[in-house]
CSV table of C-alpha atoms in Angstrom, one decimal:
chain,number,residue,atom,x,y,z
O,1258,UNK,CA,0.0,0.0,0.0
O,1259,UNK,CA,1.1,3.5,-1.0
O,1260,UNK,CA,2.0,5.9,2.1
O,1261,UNK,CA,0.1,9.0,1.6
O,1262,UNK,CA,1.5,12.2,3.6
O,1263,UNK,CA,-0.9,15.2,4.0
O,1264,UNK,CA,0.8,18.7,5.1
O,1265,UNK,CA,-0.7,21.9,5.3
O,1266,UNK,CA,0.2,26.0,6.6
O,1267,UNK,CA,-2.0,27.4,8.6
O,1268,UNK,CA,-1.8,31.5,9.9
O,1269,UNK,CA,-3.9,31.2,12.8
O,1270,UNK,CA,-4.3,35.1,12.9
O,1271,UNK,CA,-3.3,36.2,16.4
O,1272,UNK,CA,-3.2,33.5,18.6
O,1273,UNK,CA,-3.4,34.7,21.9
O,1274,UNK,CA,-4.6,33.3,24.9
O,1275,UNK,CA,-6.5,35.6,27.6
O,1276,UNK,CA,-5.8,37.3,29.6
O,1277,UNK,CA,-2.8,38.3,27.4
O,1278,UNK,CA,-2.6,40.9,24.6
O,1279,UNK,CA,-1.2,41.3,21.4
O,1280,UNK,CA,0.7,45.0,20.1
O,1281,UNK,CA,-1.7,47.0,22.2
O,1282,UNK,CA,-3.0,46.4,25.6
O,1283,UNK,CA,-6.8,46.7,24.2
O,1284,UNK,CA,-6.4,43.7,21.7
O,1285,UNK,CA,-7.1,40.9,23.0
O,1286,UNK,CA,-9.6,37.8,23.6
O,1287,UNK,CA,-11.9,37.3,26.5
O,1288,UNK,CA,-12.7,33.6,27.6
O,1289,UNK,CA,-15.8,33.8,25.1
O,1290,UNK,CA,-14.2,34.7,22.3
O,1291,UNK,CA,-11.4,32.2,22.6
O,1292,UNK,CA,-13.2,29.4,23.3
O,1293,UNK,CA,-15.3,30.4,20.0
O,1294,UNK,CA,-11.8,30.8,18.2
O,1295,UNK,CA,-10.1,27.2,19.4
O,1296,UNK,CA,-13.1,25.3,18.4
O,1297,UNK,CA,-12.8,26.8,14.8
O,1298,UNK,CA,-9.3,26.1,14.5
O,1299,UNK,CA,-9.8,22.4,15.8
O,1300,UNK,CA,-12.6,22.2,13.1
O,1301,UNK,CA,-10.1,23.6,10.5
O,1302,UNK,CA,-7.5,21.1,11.4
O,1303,UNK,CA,-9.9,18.3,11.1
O,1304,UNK,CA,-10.8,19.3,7.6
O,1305,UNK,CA,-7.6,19.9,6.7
O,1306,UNK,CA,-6.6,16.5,7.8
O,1307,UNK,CA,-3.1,16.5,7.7
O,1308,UNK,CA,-0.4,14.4,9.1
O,1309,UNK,CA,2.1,17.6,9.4
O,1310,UNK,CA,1.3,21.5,9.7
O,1311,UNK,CA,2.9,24.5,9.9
O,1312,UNK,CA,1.7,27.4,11.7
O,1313,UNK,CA,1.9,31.3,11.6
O,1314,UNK,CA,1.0,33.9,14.1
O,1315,UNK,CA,1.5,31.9,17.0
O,1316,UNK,CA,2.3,33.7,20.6
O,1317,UNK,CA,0.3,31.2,22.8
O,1318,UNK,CA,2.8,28.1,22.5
O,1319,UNK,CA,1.8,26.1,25.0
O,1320,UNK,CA,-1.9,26.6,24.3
O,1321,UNK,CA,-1.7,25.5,20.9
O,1322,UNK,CA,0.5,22.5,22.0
O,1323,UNK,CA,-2.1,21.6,24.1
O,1324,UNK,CA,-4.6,21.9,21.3
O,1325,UNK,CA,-2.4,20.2,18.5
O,1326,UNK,CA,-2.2,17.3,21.1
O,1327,UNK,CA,-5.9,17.0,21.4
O,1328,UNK,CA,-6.2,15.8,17.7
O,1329,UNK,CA,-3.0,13.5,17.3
O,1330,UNK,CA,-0.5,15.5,17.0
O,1331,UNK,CA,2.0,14.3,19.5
O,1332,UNK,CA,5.4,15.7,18.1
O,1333,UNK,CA,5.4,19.8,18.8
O,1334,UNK,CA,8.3,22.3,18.5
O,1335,UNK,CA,9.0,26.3,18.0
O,1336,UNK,CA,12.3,27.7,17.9
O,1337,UNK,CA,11.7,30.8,19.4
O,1338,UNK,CA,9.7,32.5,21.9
O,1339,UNK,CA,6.9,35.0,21.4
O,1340,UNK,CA,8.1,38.5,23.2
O,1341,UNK,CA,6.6,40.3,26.0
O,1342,UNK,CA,6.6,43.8,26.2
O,1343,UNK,CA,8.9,45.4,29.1
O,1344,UNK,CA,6.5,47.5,30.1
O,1345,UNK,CA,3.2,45.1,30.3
O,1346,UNK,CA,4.1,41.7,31.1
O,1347,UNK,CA,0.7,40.6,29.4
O,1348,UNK,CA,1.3,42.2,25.7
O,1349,UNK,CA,3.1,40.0,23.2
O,1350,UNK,CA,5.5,42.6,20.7
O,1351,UNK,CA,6.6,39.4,18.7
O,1352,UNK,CA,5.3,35.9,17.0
O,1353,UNK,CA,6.8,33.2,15.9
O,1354,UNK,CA,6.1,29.7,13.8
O,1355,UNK,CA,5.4,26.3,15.1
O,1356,UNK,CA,5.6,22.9,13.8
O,1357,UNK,CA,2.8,20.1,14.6
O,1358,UNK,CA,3.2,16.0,13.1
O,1359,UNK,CA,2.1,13.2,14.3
O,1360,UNK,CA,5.3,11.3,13.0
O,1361,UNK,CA,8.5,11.8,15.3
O,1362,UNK,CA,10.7,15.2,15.1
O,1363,UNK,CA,14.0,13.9,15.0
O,1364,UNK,CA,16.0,16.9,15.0
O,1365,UNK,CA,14.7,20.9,14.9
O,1366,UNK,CA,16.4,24.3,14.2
O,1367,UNK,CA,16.1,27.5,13.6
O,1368,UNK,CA,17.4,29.3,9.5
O,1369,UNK,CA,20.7,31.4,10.0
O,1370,UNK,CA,20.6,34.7,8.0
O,1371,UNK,CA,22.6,34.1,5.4
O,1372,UNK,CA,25.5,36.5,5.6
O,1373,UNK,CA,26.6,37.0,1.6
O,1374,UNK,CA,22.8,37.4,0.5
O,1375,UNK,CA,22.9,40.2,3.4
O,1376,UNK,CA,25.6,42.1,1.8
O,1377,UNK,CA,24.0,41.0,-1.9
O,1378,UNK,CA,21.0,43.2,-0.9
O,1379,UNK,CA,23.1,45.9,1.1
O,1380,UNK,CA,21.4,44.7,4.3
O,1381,UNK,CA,23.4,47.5,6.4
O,1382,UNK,CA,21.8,47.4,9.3
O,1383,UNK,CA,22.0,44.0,12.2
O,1384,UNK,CA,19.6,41.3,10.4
O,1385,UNK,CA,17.1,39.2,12.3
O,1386,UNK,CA,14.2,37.7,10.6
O,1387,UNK,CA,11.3,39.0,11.4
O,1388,UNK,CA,9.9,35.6,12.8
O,1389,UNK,CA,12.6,32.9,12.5
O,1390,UNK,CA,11.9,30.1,10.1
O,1391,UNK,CA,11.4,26.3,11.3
O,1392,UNK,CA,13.6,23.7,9.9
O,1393,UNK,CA,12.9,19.9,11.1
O,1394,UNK,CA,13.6,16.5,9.9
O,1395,UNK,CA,11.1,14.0,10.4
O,1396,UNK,CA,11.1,10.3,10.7
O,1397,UNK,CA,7.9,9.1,8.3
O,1398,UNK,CA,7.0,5.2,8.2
O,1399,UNK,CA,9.7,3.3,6.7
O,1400,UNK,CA,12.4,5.5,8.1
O,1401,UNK,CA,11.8,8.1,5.2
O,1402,UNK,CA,13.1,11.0,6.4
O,1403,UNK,CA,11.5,14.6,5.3
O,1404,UNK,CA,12.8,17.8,6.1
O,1405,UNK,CA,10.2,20.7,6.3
O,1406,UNK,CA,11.1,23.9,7.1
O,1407,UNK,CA,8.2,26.7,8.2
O,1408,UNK,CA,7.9,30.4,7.4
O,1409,UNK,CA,6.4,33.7,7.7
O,1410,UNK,CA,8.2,36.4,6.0
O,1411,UNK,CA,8.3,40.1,6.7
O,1412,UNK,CA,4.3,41.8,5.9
O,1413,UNK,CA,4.8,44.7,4.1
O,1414,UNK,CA,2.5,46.6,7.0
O,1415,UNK,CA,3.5,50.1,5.9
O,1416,UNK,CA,2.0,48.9,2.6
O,1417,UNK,CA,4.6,50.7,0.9
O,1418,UNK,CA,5.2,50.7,-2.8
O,1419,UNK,CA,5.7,47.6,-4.5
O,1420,UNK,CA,5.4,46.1,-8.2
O,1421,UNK,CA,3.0,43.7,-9.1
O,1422,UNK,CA,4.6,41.2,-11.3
O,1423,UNK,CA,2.8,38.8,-13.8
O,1424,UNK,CA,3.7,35.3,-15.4
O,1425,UNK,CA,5.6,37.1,-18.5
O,1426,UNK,CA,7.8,39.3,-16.5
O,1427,UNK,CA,11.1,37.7,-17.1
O,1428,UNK,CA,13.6,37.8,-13.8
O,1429,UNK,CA,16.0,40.3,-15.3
O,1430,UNK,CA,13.0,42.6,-15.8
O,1431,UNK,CA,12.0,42.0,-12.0
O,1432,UNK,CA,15.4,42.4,-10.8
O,1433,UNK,CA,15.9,45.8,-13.0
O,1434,UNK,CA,12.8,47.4,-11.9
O,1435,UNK,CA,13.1,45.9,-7.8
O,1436,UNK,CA,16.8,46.3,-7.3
O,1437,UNK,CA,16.3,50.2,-8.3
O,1438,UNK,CA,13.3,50.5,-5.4
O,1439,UNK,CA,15.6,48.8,-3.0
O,1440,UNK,CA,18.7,51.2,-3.8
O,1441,UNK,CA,16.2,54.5,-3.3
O,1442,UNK,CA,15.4,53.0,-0.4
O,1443,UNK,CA,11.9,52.7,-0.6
O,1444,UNK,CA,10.8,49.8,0.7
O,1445,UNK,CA,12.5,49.0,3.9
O,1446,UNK,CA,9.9,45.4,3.9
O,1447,UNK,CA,10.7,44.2,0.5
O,1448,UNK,CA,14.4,44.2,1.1
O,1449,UNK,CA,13.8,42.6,4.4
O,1450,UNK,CA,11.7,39.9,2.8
O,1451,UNK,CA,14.1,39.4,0.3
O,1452,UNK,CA,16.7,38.8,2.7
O,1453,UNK,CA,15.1,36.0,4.4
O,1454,UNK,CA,13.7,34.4,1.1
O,1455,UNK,CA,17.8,34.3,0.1
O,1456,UNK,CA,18.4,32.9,3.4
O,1457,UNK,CA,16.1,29.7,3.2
O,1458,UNK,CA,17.7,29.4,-0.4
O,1459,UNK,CA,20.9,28.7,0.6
O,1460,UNK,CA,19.6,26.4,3.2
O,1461,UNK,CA,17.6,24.3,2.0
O,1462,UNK,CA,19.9,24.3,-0.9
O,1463,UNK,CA,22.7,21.9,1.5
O,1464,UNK,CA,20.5,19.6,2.1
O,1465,UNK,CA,19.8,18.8,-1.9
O,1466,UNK,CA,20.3,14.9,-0.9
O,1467,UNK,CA,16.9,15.2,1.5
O,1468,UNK,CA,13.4,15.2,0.3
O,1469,UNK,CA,12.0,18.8,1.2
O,1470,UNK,CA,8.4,21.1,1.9
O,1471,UNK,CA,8.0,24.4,2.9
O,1472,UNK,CA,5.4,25.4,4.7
O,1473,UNK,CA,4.8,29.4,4.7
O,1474,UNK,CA,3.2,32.3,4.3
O,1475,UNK,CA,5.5,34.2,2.4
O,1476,UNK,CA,3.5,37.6,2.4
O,1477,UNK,CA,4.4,38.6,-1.2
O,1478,UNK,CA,2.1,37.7,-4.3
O,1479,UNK,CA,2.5,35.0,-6.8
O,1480,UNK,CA,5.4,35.5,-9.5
O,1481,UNK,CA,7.0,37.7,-7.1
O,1482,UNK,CA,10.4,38.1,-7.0
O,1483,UNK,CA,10.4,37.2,-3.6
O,1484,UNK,CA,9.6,33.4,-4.8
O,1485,UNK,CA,12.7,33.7,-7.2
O,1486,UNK,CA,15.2,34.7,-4.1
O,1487,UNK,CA,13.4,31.4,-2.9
O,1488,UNK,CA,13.5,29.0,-5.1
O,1489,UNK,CA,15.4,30.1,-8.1
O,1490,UNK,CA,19.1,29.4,-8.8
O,1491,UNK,CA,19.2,32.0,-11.1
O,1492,UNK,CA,18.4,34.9,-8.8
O,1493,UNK,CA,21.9,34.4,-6.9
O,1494,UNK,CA,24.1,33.5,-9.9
O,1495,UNK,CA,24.3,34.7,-13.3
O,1496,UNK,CA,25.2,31.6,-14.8
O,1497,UNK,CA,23.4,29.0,-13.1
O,1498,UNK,CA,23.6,25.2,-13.8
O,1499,UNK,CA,21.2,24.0,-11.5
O,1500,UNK,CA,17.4,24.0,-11.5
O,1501,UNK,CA,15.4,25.4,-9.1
O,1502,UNK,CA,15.7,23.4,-5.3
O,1503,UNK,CA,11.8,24.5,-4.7
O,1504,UNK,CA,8.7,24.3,-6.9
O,1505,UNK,CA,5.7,25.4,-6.0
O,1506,UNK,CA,3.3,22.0,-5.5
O,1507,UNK,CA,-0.1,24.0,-6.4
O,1508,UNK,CA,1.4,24.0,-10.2
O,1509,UNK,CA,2.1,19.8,-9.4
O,1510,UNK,CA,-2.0,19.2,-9.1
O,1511,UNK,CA,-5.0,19.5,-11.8
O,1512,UNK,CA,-7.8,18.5,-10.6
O,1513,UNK,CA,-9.5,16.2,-12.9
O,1514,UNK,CA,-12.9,17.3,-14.4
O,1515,UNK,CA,-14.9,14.6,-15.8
O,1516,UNK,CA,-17.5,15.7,-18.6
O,1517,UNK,CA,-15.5,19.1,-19.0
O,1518,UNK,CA,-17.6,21.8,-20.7
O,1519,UNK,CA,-15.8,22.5,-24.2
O,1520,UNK,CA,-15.5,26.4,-23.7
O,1521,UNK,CA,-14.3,26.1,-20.3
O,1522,UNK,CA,-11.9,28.2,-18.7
O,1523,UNK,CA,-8.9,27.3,-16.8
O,1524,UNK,CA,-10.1,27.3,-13.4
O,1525,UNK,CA,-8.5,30.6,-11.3
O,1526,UNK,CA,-5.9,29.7,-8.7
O,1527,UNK,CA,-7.6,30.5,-5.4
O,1528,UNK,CA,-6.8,33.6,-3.0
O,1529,UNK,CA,-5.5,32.4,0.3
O,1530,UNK,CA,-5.4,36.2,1.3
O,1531,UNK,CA,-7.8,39.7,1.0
O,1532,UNK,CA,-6.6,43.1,1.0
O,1533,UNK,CA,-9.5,46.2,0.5
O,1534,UNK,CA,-11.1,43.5,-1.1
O,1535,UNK,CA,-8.6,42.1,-3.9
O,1536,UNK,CA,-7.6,38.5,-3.9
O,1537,UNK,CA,-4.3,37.5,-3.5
O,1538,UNK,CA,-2.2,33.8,-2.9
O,1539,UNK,CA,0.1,34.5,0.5
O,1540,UNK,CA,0.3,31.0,1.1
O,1541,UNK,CA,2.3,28.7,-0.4
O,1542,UNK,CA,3.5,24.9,-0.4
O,1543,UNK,CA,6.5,24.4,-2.1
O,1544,UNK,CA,8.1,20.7,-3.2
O,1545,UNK,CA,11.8,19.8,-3.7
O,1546,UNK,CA,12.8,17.9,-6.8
O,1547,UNK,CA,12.7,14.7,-5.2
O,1548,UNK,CA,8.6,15.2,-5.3
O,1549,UNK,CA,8.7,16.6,-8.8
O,1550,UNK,CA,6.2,14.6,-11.1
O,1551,UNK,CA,8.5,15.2,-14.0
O,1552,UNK,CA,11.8,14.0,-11.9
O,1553,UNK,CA,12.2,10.6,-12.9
O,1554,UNK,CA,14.2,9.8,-10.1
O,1555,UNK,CA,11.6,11.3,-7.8
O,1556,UNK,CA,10.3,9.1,-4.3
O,1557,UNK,CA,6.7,11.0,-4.5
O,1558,UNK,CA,4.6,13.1,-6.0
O,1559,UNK,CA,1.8,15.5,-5.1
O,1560,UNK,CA,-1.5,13.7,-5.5
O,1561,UNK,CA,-4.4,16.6,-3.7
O,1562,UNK,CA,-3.5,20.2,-3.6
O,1563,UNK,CA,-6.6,22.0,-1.7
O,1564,UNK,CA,-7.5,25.5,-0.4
O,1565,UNK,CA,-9.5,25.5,2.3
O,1566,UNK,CA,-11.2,29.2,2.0
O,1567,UNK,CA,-15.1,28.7,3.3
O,1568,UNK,CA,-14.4,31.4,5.7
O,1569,UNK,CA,-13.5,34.2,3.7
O,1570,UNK,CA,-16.3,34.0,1.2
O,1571,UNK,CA,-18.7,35.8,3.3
O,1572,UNK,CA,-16.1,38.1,5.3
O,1573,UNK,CA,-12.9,38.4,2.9
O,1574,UNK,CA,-10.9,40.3,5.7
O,1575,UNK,CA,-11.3,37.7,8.1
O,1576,UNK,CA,-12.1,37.4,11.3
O,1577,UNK,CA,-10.6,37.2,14.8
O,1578,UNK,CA,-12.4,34.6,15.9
O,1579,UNK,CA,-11.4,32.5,12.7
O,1580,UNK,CA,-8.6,33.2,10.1
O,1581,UNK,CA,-8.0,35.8,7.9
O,1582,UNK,CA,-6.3,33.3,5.3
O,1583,UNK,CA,-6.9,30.4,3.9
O,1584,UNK,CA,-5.8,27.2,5.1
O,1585,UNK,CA,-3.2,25.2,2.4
O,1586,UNK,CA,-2.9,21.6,1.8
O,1587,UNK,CA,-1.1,19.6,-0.2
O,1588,UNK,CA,-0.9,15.2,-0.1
O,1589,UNK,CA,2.2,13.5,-1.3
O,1590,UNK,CA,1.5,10.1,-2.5
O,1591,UNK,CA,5.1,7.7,-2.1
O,1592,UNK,CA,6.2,5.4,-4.4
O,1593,UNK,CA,6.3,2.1,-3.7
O,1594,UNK,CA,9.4,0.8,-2.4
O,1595,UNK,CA,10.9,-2.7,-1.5
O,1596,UNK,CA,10.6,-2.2,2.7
């Protein structure tokens, strides 16, 4: 029997137990509300039905331990600890990302900045990520071992300037028209983001011999350049001869339509995220080429790719007491193998 793996990303959208705070002292949950808020998300998780997640916007680790536990998760780990402020010992100032599977953790760590890609983008000030990514190895049935890393890149809160690139903007035309905003100094976010997508390049990139997924909410649009600094071995060298180490699994899936209508349209790739309104995908799944359908070589392959998004048709901002993005899942199917 084929071993099917199920992992999803999941920005929980402040989660925050009472009686604590997050930013500002008046934000947070009272008991009502979060018991209204942890039901959703265990409903969500359910749905999803995934044997490994990745999580954003978590300050409450413990809490969501607990609730992660509740429904099978037994392996749980962050790398770094939400922030209280100095002056109010019950207002977060930070986040971070957590990691849930119910197959073993055998080893966790936290993504060094990657010093040359700092210099690269004339990163002049001291570099931290803005929430430090998740890198873990797990043990899966059969001693297959997967290493997923999880994300959440810098927001561009200041909602400061920045192009909108399409599927026919070539990289030299991104790079020409985004390395000129980024040397004016006008947008402080991109370059951060940028910084951290080079980052997870190079790491993941070591570990080329180990089947890969990121998990993340990368906070930049699709065909970003952003997702080039990720994935793309031609955005850090001029002459590259190696493929990309990422691809993202939405493009490994078509769902099959049976009885198609013959003027049909392509069906539109679904927003995971709403801003004023406007659609865009945040949230992302990305495969290394060992789960590549065209990769001859390759141990799996991405069989489901789902957006899970019933919340945000009625309310596209979101709400509190929910999500305001769209949950992400993808299902590798294994090849059979010997063991």
């Amino acid at each position: 029997m084929m071993m099917k793996i199920r992992l999803g990303t999941f920005n929980l959208f402040q989660f925050v137990e009472p009686p604590y705070s997050w930013y500002t002292k008046k934000e947070k949950f009272n008991p009502r509300q979060w018991s209204e808020k942890t039901t959703w998300i265990k409903q969500q998780i359910l749905k999803m039905d995934c044997d490994i997640i990745g999580f954003q916007e978590v300050f409450s680790r413990k809490a969501l331990k607990h609730l992660v536990k509740e429904l099978g998760f037994n392996y749980f780990k962050v790398v770094d600890v939400a922030k209280l402020s100095k002056n109010n010992r019950l207002k977060y100032v930070t986040t971070t990302v957590a990691i849930a599977s119910k197959y073993p953790i055998k080893n966790v760590q936290g993504v060094e900045p990657h010093l040359p890609s700092l210099e690269k983008h004339k990163c002049e000030e001291p570099f931290l990520f803005s929430r430090i990514p998740i890198k873990a190895m797990i043990e899966l049935p059969h001693k297959q071992a997967l290493l997923v890393y999880v994300c959440h890149l810098k927001s561009n809160r200041n909602n400061e300037f920045e192009y909108v690139f399409n599927e026919s903007h070539t990289l030299a035309h991104k790079q020409e028209r985004v390395f000129k905003t980024l040397e004016d100094k006008s947008s402080s976010s991109l370059k951060q983001r940028l910084c951290e997508a080079a980052s997870l390049f190079f790491d993941i990139k070591q570990y080329k011999n180990i089947p890969t997924v990121l998990l993340c909410d990368l906070n930049d649009k699709e065909f970003s350049i952003t997702i080039d600094a990720l994935t793309n071995h031609a955005y850090h060298d001029d002459t590259p001869s190696e493929q990309c180490v990422l691809h993202d699994a939405s493009y490994q899936y078509k769902q099959e339509v049976y009885n198609p209508h013959p003027e049909a349209k392509e069906p539109k790739r679904k927003a995971t995220s709403y801003f004023l309104g406007k659609g865009n995908v945040l949230d992302y799944i990305f495969i290394s080429n060992h789960l590549h359908k065209e990769n001859e070589n390759s141990i799996a392959e991405v069989t489901d790719y789902t957006v899970l998004d019933a919340h945000l048709e009625d309310n596209k901002d979101g709400s509190l007491l929910m999500s305001d993005h769209a949950q992400v899942v993808c299902e590798l199917t294994f090849k059979e193998t010997d063991q």
